[in-house]
RNA sequence: GGUGGGAUGCCCGAGUGGCUAAAGGGGACGGGCUGUAAACCCGUUGGCUAGCGCCUACGUUGGUUCGAAUCCAACUCCCACCA
C-alpha cells in the first residue's frame, strides 16, 4: 500500500481518484495544503454493520488521515433515533434506543480497521448520542431553531418531494433531522476544532446547514465537501449482490462472497473502483486500466481490486482463504483435494449432515437433495436436472432418477453439490 | 362525509361462466457463447407424481351454477375526484 502516487497534494489525489463531488469553498484546497485540520464524517447506525456503500466515505477519511489531517468518524447514535429524510421515499421505521446503541458499537469496531487511532493525528471516534440526547428542548429551540428558516427548509429538494407526495408525507421528527446534524457540526467545531465535514452527495444540504449554524453561533469558518454517488456502468445499484447488500461484517457477507463481489465487477467500472477503494498508486492503477483495455479476458484489474479490498476489510488470512476457494471452485477439478482442504474451502457454503447409511438406502439423489434443502421442492430439482444445471463433484447429473450411493462421494465423507455455475452445497456423511 | 374505480402468480398486467395453473412483459433461475463480464440465443418459472392424474391458487367470507378468477352479497384494504 502506498500513497506515493506522484501527487502534489491530497486534494490533487482526491480529485484524481474521483472523491471530489463538490466543495463549498474553492479555497478548501489551499487550506488543506497549508494546515492540518480536523474533519468529520457521519455514519448511520441503521444496522450493526456497515455495508460497502459506506466504504467510499471511509476511504475518504483514511486519505485525509494519511495526509496528516485528523479524522473523526461520527457514529450517529443520536441522529439515528430520528432518521435522515434526505432523498428517502418514505418515513423510516424508528429504531429503538437499544438497537441504535448496539449498531453504533458494531460500526465502531469496523471503522477501527481503516483508521489509525494512534499518533499525533489519531482518529477519534465519537457518538452524537453523547450530546444530542442531553439537549434540553427549549434551549435547543431558542438557540438553534431560531437560526433555521422553515421557508428555506421547505425548499430543499430532499424535503420537497416528500411534501408533494400525498402518500408518504414527512413527520415533524424527520423534518427536524437537519437541525440535529447541523448542531453536530457546530458542536464538533467547538469541542474538537473540527472545520470540515465530508459525506455522500446526499448530505450536501445537511452539511451546508451545519456550516451556516457554526457561522452564526461561533463565527466559524467551516468547510464542506461531498463524495460522489458510486454508480455502475449498467445503471443498476452499486453494492447489491444476489443476496442483497454486501456487508463489511464477515458474519453477514463471508470473505469469499465479498471477494467474489469485487471480482465480478464489469470492466467499465473497475478503473473507478480501484481509485475509490484501494490505496494503489496512480501508476499501478493506470497500468491495470491498460491491461483491462488490452487483455480484458484476463481481468487483471478485477483480480487486483478484489485482492486489495478484501485484504483491507478482512485481512490477509481471509483473503488467502477466499482466493484458494475461488481457485478450487472455478479452476475446475475438485478431485485430489483432501477432506481438510475441502472443508476449509467450503466453510461458508451451506452444508447438510446426513447419516452414512443413506448411501446404501437406495434413495435417489433428487430425493435427498430436496430434503437437504438444496431445492425448495422436488419439482424444482427435477427441472434443474432436466436443464442440465445440477452437478455432483463437478460432474453434471443428467438423470433425475440417479441414485445416491458410495459412487457419489468425493472423499470418504464428503460430496460437493453445485447448481448452476457458482452455487455450492456440501453434503457431509457422518 | 359523498361519488366513482380497483384488489390476479415474485412484480407489472391481460383475462368478464367451461378450451385457465391462468396471455404478455419484467425479474429470477438453468443451459449455450464467453472472461466467474456485458450483450445475445435457448429453456424453466405452484405442489405431489416415472406418467395418467390429483391437490392448492386470482383480497376475505358466504352464495348462484353441472361448472366461477369471471355472476351475486357482505366485509377488508387501496386509489381517484368532490366536500
Coordinates of C-alpha atoms (C1' of nucleotides) in Angstrom, one line a residue:
Chain A
X1 CA 0.0 0.0 0.0
X2 CA 1.4 3.3 -0.9
X3 CA 0.2 6.8 -1.2
X4 CA 3.2 7.9 -3.2
X5 CA 1.3 8.1 -6.4
X6 CA 3.1 11.2 -7.6
X7 CA 0.5 13.6 -6.4
X8 CA 1.4 17.2 -5.5
X9 CA -1.2 17.3 -2.7
X10 CA -4.0 15.5 -1.0
X11 CA -6.6 17.5 -2.9
X12 CA -5.0 16.6 -6.2
X13 CA -5.0 13.0 -5.3
X14 CA -8.6 13.0 -4.1
X15 CA -9.6 14.8 -7.3
X16 CA -7.8 12.2 -9.5
X17 CA -9.4 9.4 -7.5
X18 CA -12.8 10.9 -8.1
X19 CA -13.6 11.6 -4.5
X20 CA -14.5 15.2 -5.0
X21 CA -18.1 15.7 -6.0
X22 CA -18.5 19.2 -4.7
X23 CA -16.8 21.6 -2.3
X24 CA -18.4 24.5 -0.5
X25 CA -15.4 26.8 -0.9
X26 CA -12.8 26.7 -3.7
X27 CA -10.2 27.8 -1.2
X28 CA -10.5 24.5 0.7
X29 CA -7.8 23.1 -1.5
X30 CA -5.4 25.8 -0.3
X31 CA -6.4 25.4 3.3
X32 CA -5.7 21.7 3.2
X33 CA -2.4 22.4 1.6
X34 CA -1.1 24.7 4.3
X35 CA -2.7 23.4 7.6
X36 CA -3.6 20.1 9.2
X37 CA -7.2 20.3 10.1
X38 CA -9.8 18.1 11.8
X39 CA -12.7 16.8 9.8
X40 CA -15.6 14.6 10.4
X41 CA -18.0 12.2 8.6
X42 CA -21.2 10.7 10.0
X43 CA -22.2 7.1 9.8
X44 CA -25.8 6.0 10.3
X45 CA -26.3 3.2 12.7
X46 CA -29.2 1.6 10.8
X47 CA -27.7 -1.8 11.1
X48 CA -25.0 -3.4 13.2
X49 CA -22.6 -3.5 10.3
X50 CA -21.6 -1.0 7.6
X51 CA -22.0 -2.1 4.0
X52 CA -19.9 -1.2 1.1
X53 CA -22.0 1.9 0.4
X54 CA -20.1 3.4 3.4
X55 CA -16.7 2.3 2.0
X56 CA -16.2 5.5 0.0
X57 CA -16.5 7.9 2.9
X58 CA -14.4 5.6 5.0
X59 CA -11.7 5.6 2.3
X60 CA -12.1 9.3 2.1
X61 CA -11.3 9.8 5.8
X62 CA -8.4 7.4 5.5
X63 CA -6.9 9.5 2.7
X64 CA -7.2 12.6 4.8
X65 CA -5.5 10.9 7.7
X66 CA -2.7 9.7 5.6
X67 CA -2.1 13.2 4.5
X68 CA -1.8 14.3 8.2
X69 CA -5.3 15.5 8.9
X70 CA -7.3 14.3 11.9
X71 CA -10.4 12.4 11.1
X72 CA -13.5 12.0 13.3
X73 CA -15.8 9.2 12.3
X74 CA -19.0 10.1 14.0
X75 CA -21.5 7.4 14.7
X76 CA -25.0 8.7 14.6
X77 CA -26.3 7.2 17.8
X78 CA -28.5 10.2 18.4
X79 CA -29.5 11.2 14.8
X80 CA -30.1 7.5 14.2
X81 CA -33.0 7.8 16.6
X82 CA -34.6 10.4 14.3
X83 CA -33.8 9.2 10.8
X84 CA -32.4 11.3 8.0
X85 CA -35.2 12.0 5.5
X86 CA -32.8 13.1 2.7
X87 CA -34.0 11.6 -0.5
X88 CA -35.7 8.8 1.2
X89 CA -39.1 8.0 -0.4
X90 CA -40.9 7.4 2.9
X91 CA -40.7 7.8 6.6
X92 CA -38.3 5.4 8.1
X93 CA -39.1 2.8 10.7
X94 CA -38.0 4.0 14.1
X95 CA -35.2 2.2 15.7
X96 CA -35.2 1.6 19.4
X97 CA -32.5 3.2 21.5
X98 CA -31.1 -0.3 22.4
X99 CA -30.9 -1.2 18.8
X100 CA -29.1 2.0 17.9
X101 CA -26.6 1.6 20.7
X102 CA -25.9 -1.9 19.6
X103 CA -25.5 -0.9 16.0
X104 CA -23.2 2.0 16.9
X105 CA -20.9 -0.4 18.7
X106 CA -20.7 -2.8 15.7
X107 CA -19.9 0.1 13.4
X108 CA -17.3 1.4 15.8
X109 CA -15.4 -1.9 15.6
X110 CA -15.4 -1.9 11.8
X111 CA -14.2 1.7 11.4
X112 CA -11.2 0.8 13.6
X113 CA -9.9 -1.3 10.6
X114 CA -9.4 1.7 8.4
X115 CA -8.2 4.5 10.6
X116 CA -5.3 4.8 13.0
X117 CA -6.2 5.7 16.5
X118 CA -2.7 6.4 17.5
X119 CA -0.1 9.1 16.6
X120 CA -0.4 12.8 16.6
X121 CA -3.3 12.9 14.2
X122 CA -5.1 9.9 15.8
X123 CA -8.6 9.4 14.7
X124 CA -11.3 10.0 17.3
X125 CA -14.5 8.1 17.3
X126 CA -17.5 9.9 18.7
X127 CA -21.1 9.2 19.1
X128 CA -23.5 12.1 18.8
X129 CA -25.9 10.4 21.2
X130 CA -23.5 11.7 23.9
X131 CA -24.5 15.3 23.3
X132 CA -27.8 15.2 21.3
X133 CA -29.6 13.1 23.9
X134 CA -28.7 15.6 26.6
X135 CA -30.0 18.6 24.8
X136 CA -32.8 20.5 26.6
X137 CA -35.7 21.0 24.2
X138 CA -36.5 24.6 25.0
X139 CA -32.9 25.8 24.9
X140 CA -32.4 23.9 21.6
X141 CA -35.5 25.6 20.0
X142 CA -34.3 29.0 21.2
X143 CA -30.6 28.7 20.4
X144 CA -30.6 26.5 17.4
X145 CA -34.1 26.5 16.0
X146 CA -34.1 30.3 15.7
X147 CA -31.4 30.2 13.0
X148 CA -33.3 27.9 10.7
X149 CA -35.9 29.3 8.3
X150 CA -38.7 26.9 7.6
X151 CA -39.2 28.6 4.3
X152 CA -35.7 27.6 3.3
X153 CA -36.0 24.1 4.6
X154 CA -39.2 23.6 2.7
X155 CA -37.4 24.4 -0.5
X156 CA -34.8 21.8 -0.2
X157 CA -35.0 19.1 -2.8
X158 CA -34.6 16.5 -0.3
X159 CA -37.7 17.6 1.5
X160 CA -39.7 18.9 -1.4
X161 CA -40.8 15.6 -2.9
X162 CA -41.9 14.4 0.5
X163 CA -44.2 17.4 0.7
X164 CA -45.8 16.8 -2.7
X165 CA -46.2 13.1 -2.1
X166 CA -49.6 12.7 -0.6
X167 CA -49.0 9.1 0.3
X168 CA -46.0 9.5 2.4
X169 CA -45.5 12.9 3.7
X170 CA -42.9 13.8 6.3
X171 CA -43.3 13.9 10.1
X172 CA -42.0 16.7 12.2
X173 CA -39.5 14.3 13.6
X174 CA -37.7 13.7 10.4
X175 CA -38.2 17.3 9.3
X176 CA -36.1 18.4 12.3
X177 CA -33.3 16.0 11.4
X178 CA -31.3 18.6 9.6
X179 CA -31.1 20.7 12.7
X180 CA -29.5 18.0 14.7
X181 CA -26.9 17.2 12.1
X182 CA -26.2 20.9 11.9
X183 CA -25.8 21.0 15.6
X184 CA -23.3 18.2 15.4
X185 CA -21.0 20.1 13.1
X186 CA -21.2 23.2 15.4
X187 CA -20.6 21.0 18.5
X188 CA -17.6 19.4 16.9
X189 CA -16.2 22.8 15.9
X190 CA -16.5 24.0 19.4
X191 CA -15.1 20.9 21.2
X192 CA -12.8 19.4 18.6
X193 CA -12.0 22.4 16.4
X194 CA -13.5 20.4 13.5
X195 CA -13.6 22.6 10.4
X196 CA -14.6 20.3 7.6
X197 CA -17.5 17.9 7.1
X198 CA -17.4 15.3 4.4
X199 CA -20.1 13.0 3.3
X200 CA -22.1 11.5 0.4
X201 CA -23.6 13.8 -2.1
X202 CA -27.0 13.4 -0.5
X203 CA -25.5 15.1 2.6
X204 CA -24.9 18.5 0.9
X205 CA -27.9 20.1 2.4
X206 CA -27.1 18.9 5.9
X207 CA -23.5 19.9 5.6
X208 CA -24.4 23.4 4.5
X209 CA -26.9 23.7 7.3
X210 CA -24.1 22.8 9.8
X211 CA -21.7 25.4 8.3
X212 CA -24.4 28.0 8.5
X213 CA -25.1 27.3 12.1
X214 CA -21.4 27.3 13.0
X215 CA -21.0 30.7 11.4
X216 CA -24.0 32.2 13.1
X217 CA -23.3 30.9 16.6
X218 CA -19.5 30.7 16.6
X219 CA -18.5 32.9 13.8
X220 CA -16.7 29.9 12.5
X221 CA -15.2 29.5 9.0
X222 CA -16.0 25.9 8.2
X223 CA -16.0 23.8 5.0
X224 CA -17.9 21.0 3.4
X225 CA -17.1 18.5 0.7
X226 CA -19.2 15.7 -0.8
X227 CA -18.2 12.5 -2.3
X228 CA -19.9 11.2 -5.5
X229 CA -22.5 8.5 -5.5
X230 CA -20.9 5.3 -6.6
X231 CA -22.5 4.2 -9.8
X232 CA -22.4 1.2 -12.1
X233 CA -22.0 1.4 -15.8
X234 CA -25.1 -0.7 -16.4
X235 CA -27.2 1.6 -14.3
X236 CA -28.1 -0.9 -11.6
X237 CA -27.4 -0.1 -8.0
X238 CA -23.9 -0.4 -6.6
X239 CA -23.4 -2.6 -3.6
X240 CA -26.0 -5.3 -4.1
X241 CA -25.3 -8.9 -5.0
X242 CA -27.7 -11.8 -5.3
X243 CA -28.0 -12.0 -1.5
X244 CA -28.8 -8.3 -1.1
X245 CA -26.4 -5.8 0.5
X246 CA -22.7 -6.5 0.6
X247 CA -21.6 -6.0 4.2
X248 CA -18.3 -5.4 5.8
X249 CA -19.1 -7.9 8.6
X250 CA -17.8 -11.3 7.7
X251 CA -20.7 -12.9 9.5
X252 CA -23.1 -11.2 7.2
X253 CA -21.1 -11.4 3.9
X254 CA -18.4 -14.0 4.0
X255 CA -14.9 -13.0 2.9
X256 CA -15.4 -15.4 -0.1
X257 CA -18.6 -13.8 -1.2
X258 CA -17.0 -10.4 -0.6
X259 CA -14.1 -11.3 -2.8
X260 CA -16.4 -12.7 -5.5
X261 CA -18.4 -9.5 -5.4
X262 CA -15.4 -7.5 -6.5
X263 CA -14.0 -9.9 -8.9
X264 CA -17.3 -9.9 -10.8
X265 CA -17.3 -6.2 -11.4
X266 CA -17.7 -5.0 -15.0
X267 CA -14.7 -3.8 -17.0
X268 CA -16.2 -0.4 -17.3
X269 CA -16.4 0.0 -13.5
X270 CA -13.1 -1.4 -12.3
X271 CA -11.0 1.6 -13.1
X272 CA -13.1 3.9 -10.9
X273 CA -13.4 1.3 -8.1
X274 CA -9.6 0.8 -8.0
X275 CA -9.3 4.6 -7.5
X276 CA -12.1 4.7 -4.9
X277 CA -11.5 1.6 -2.9
X278 CA -7.8 0.8 -2.9
X279 CA -4.7 2.8 -2.0
X280 CA -2.8 1.6 -5.1
X281 CA -0.7 4.3 -6.7
X282 CA -1.6 6.2 -9.8
X283 CA 1.0 4.2 -11.8
X284 CA -0.3 0.9 -10.7
X285 CA -3.9 1.8 -11.4
X286 CA -3.2 3.2 -14.8
X287 CA -1.3 0.0 -15.6
X288 CA -4.3 -2.0 -14.6
X289 CA -6.5 0.2 -16.7
X290 CA -4.3 -0.6 -19.7
X291 CA -4.5 -4.3 -19.0
X292 CA -8.3 -4.1 -18.9
X293 CA -8.2 -2.4 -22.3
X294 CA -5.7 -4.7 -23.9
X295 CA -6.5 -8.1 -22.5
X296 CA -9.8 -7.8 -20.8
X297 CA -10.3 -11.6 -20.6
X298 CA -7.6 -11.9 -18.1
X299 CA -9.4 -9.5 -15.7
X300 CA -6.2 -8.4 -14.0
X301 CA -7.9 -5.3 -12.7
X302 CA -10.8 -7.2 -11.2
X303 CA -8.5 -9.6 -9.5
X304 CA -6.3 -6.9 -8.1
X305 CA -9.4 -4.9 -6.9
X306 CA -10.8 -8.0 -5.2
X307 CA -7.5 -8.7 -3.6
X308 CA -6.9 -5.2 -2.3
X309 CA -10.3 -4.6 -0.9
X310 CA -10.7 -8.0 0.7
X311 CA -7.3 -7.6 2.4
X312 CA -8.3 -4.2 3.6
X313 CA -11.6 -5.2 5.0
X314 CA -11.0 -8.8 6.1
X315 CA -7.2 -9.2 6.4
X316 CA -4.5 -11.2 4.8
X317 CA -5.6 -14.6 6.1
X318 CA -9.2 -14.3 5.0
X319 CA -8.1 -13.1 1.6
X320 CA -5.9 -16.2 1.2
X321 CA -8.9 -18.4 2.0
X322 CA -11.1 -16.6 -0.4
X323 CA -8.5 -16.9 -3.2
X324 CA -8.0 -20.6 -2.6
X325 CA -11.7 -21.3 -2.6
X326 CA -12.1 -19.4 -5.8
X327 CA -9.3 -21.4 -7.4
X328 CA -10.9 -24.7 -6.4
X329 CA -14.4 -23.7 -7.4
X330 CA -13.5 -22.2 -10.8
X331 CA -10.3 -24.0 -11.5
X332 CA -12.4 -27.0 -12.4
X333 CA -11.2 -30.1 -10.7
X334 CA -12.1 -30.9 -7.1
X335 CA -10.8 -34.4 -7.2
X336 CA -7.5 -34.8 -5.4
X337 CA -8.3 -32.3 -2.7
X338 CA -8.3 -33.8 0.7
X339 CA -11.1 -33.5 3.2
X340 CA -9.5 -30.8 5.3
X341 CA -8.8 -28.6 2.4
X342 CA -12.3 -29.1 1.1
X343 CA -13.9 -28.2 4.4
X344 CA -11.8 -25.1 4.6
X345 CA -12.7 -24.0 1.1
X346 CA -16.3 -24.7 1.5
X347 CA -16.6 -23.5 5.1
X348 CA -19.1 -20.7 4.3
X349 CA -21.1 -22.7 1.8
X350 CA -24.3 -24.2 3.1
X351 CA -23.9 -27.8 4.1
X352 CA -26.1 -30.7 5.3
X353 CA -25.1 -33.5 7.5
X354 CA -26.5 -36.9 6.6
X355 CA -26.2 -40.3 8.3
X356 CA -23.8 -42.5 6.4
X357 CA -26.4 -45.2 5.8
X358 CA -28.4 -43.1 3.3
X359 CA -25.8 -44.2 0.9
X360 CA -27.0 -47.7 0.8
X361 CA -30.6 -46.9 1.2
X362 CA -31.5 -46.9 -2.5
X363 CA -32.6 -43.3 -2.3
X364 CA -32.5 -41.0 -5.3
X365 CA -30.1 -38.1 -5.3
X366 CA -33.1 -35.9 -6.1
X367 CA -35.0 -37.0 -3.0
X368 CA -32.1 -36.4 -0.7
X369 CA -31.2 -33.1 -2.1
X370 CA -34.8 -31.8 -1.9
X371 CA -34.8 -32.9 1.8
X372 CA -31.5 -31.3 2.4
X373 CA -32.9 -28.0 1.1
X374 CA -30.8 -27.8 -2.0
X375 CA -34.0 -27.4 -3.9
X376 CA -37.2 -25.8 -2.5
X377 CA -39.2 -28.7 -4.0
X378 CA -38.6 -31.9 -5.9
X379 CA -40.3 -30.3 -8.9
X380 CA -37.7 -27.6 -8.9
X381 CA -34.9 -30.2 -8.6
X382 CA -36.3 -32.2 -11.5
X383 CA -36.4 -29.1 -13.6
X384 CA -32.8 -28.2 -12.6
X385 CA -31.6 -31.7 -13.7
X386 CA -33.6 -31.5 -16.9
X387 CA -32.0 -28.2 -17.7
X388 CA -28.6 -29.6 -17.0
X389 CA -28.0 -27.4 -14.0
X390 CA -27.1 -29.9 -11.3
X391 CA -23.5 -31.0 -10.8
X392 CA -22.2 -33.6 -8.3
X393 CA -18.5 -33.3 -7.6
X394 CA -18.1 -31.1 -10.8
X395 CA -19.8 -33.6 -13.0
X396 CA -23.2 -33.0 -14.5
X397 CA -26.0 -35.1 -13.3
X398 CA -28.2 -36.0 -16.2
X399 CA -30.8 -38.5 -14.9
X400 CA -33.4 -37.4 -12.4
X401 CA -33.6 -41.0 -11.1
X402 CA -29.8 -41.2 -10.3
X403 CA -29.3 -43.0 -7.0
X404 CA -27.3 -41.7 -4.1
X405 CA -24.6 -44.3 -3.4
X406 CA -21.0 -44.6 -2.5
X407 CA -20.0 -43.7 -6.0
X408 CA -21.3 -40.2 -5.3
X409 CA -18.6 -39.5 -2.7
X410 CA -15.7 -37.2 -3.4
X411 CA -13.9 -38.2 -0.2
X412 CA -15.0 -40.8 2.3
X413 CA -17.3 -38.4 3.9
X414 CA -18.0 -35.6 1.5
X415 CA -19.9 -34.8 -1.7
X416 CA -20.0 -31.4 -3.4
X417 CA -23.2 -30.4 -5.0
X418 CA -23.4 -27.5 -7.3
X419 CA -26.3 -25.9 -9.1
X420 CA -25.6 -23.5 -11.9
X421 CA -22.2 -22.0 -12.2
X422 CA -21.5 -21.0 -8.6
X423 CA -23.9 -22.2 -6.1
X424 CA -22.4 -24.8 -3.9
X425 CA -23.8 -27.1 -1.2
X426 CA -21.8 -29.6 0.8
X427 CA -23.1 -33.0 1.9
X428 CA -21.3 -34.4 4.9
X429 CA -21.8 -38.0 5.8
X430 CA -21.3 -39.0 9.3
Chain B
rG1 C1' -68.5 12.7 4.8
rG2 C1' -70.1 11.9 -0.7
rU3 C1' -69.3 9.6 -5.5
rG4 C1' -66.7 6.5 -8.7
rG5 C1' -62.6 2.8 -9.7
rG6 C1' -59.7 -1.2 -8.1
rA7 C1' -57.5 -5.9 -5.4
rU8 C1' -54.9 -11.8 -10.4
rG9 C1' -48.9 -15.8 -9.7
rC10 C1' -42.1 -12.8 -7.2
rC11 C1' -43.6 -7.8 -9.7
rC12 C1' -46.4 -5.3 -13.6
rG13 C1' -50.5 -6.8 -16.2
rA14 C1' -54.4 -9.5 -19.7
rG15 C1' -58.4 -12.2 -18.7
rU16 C1' -65.9 -11.0 -17.8
rG17 C1' -69.1 -18.6 -16.9
rG18 C1' -66.2 -24.4 -19.1
rC19 C1' -60.8 -24.6 -24.2
rU20 C1' -57.4 -21.1 -17.5
rA21 C1' -52.1 -23.5 -13.4
rA22 C1' -54.3 -18.5 -15.9
rA23 C1' -51.9 -14.4 -22.3
rG24 C1' -47.9 -10.8 -22.4
rG25 C1' -43.8 -8.3 -20.2
rG26 C1' -40.2 -7.8 -16.3
rG27 C1' -37.4 -10.3 -12.7
rA28 C1' -35.4 -14.8 -11.1
rC29 C1' -33.2 -19.5 -12.2
rG30 C1' -30.8 -23.1 -15.7
rG31 C1' -28.2 -24.0 -20.4
rG32 C1' -25.2 -22.1 -24.8
rC33 C1' -21.5 -18.5 -26.2
rU34 C1' -17.6 -16.0 -23.2
rG35 C1' -13.6 -13.7 -19.4
rU36 C1' -16.6 -16.4 -12.8
rA37 C1' -18.2 -10.0 -17.5
rA38 C1' -21.7 -7.4 -20.8
rA39 C1' -24.7 -8.3 -24.9
rC40 C1' -27.1 -12.2 -27.4
rC41 C1' -29.6 -17.1 -28.2
rC42 C1' -32.4 -21.3 -26.0
rG43 C1' -35.2 -23.3 -21.9
rU44 C1' -37.7 -23.2 -17.0
rU45 C1' -40.6 -20.4 -13.6
rG46 C1' -47.4 -23.5 -7.8
rG47 C1' -47.0 -28.6 -5.1
rC48 C1' -47.0 -34.1 -5.3
rU49 C1' -46.2 -37.8 -9.4
rA50 C1' -41.9 -42.1 -13.8
rG51 C1' -46.6 -41.0 -16.1
rC52 C1' -52.2 -40.9 -16.3
rG53 C1' -53.5 -37.7 -12.9
rC54 C1' -54.5 -35.4 -8.2
rC55 C1' -54.2 -31.2 -4.9
rU56 C1' -53.7 -25.9 -3.9
rA57 C1' -54.3 -20.9 -6.1
rC58 C1' -57.0 -14.8 -8.9
rG59 C1' -58.2 -9.6 -1.4
rU60 C1' -61.7 -12.3 2.8
rU61 C1' -66.2 -14.9 3.8
rG62 C1' -70.5 -16.8 2.1
rG63 C1' -74.0 -17.6 -2.2
rU64 C1' -75.8 -18.8 -7.5
rU65 C1' -74.4 -22.8 -11.1
rC66 C1' -73.4 -29.4 -13.5
rG67 C1' -69.2 -25.9 -13.7
rA68 C1' -66.7 -19.4 -11.1
rA69 C1' -60.6 -15.5 -11.5
rU70 C1' -65.0 -14.4 -14.3
rC71 C1' -72.1 -13.8 -11.8
rC72 C1' -74.4 -12.1 -6.7
rA73 C1' -73.9 -10.4 -1.3
rA74 C1' -71.3 -8.8 2.8
rC75 C1' -66.7 -7.5 4.6
rU76 C1' -61.4 -5.7 4.5
rC77 C1' -57.8 -2.8 2.2
rC78 C1' -56.2 0.6 -1.7
rC79 C1' -56.8 4.6 -5.4
rA80 C1' -59.2 8.9 -7.9
rC81 C1' -62.4 13.0 -7.8
rC82 C1' -65.6 16.1 -4.8
rA83 C1' -66.8 18.4 0.1

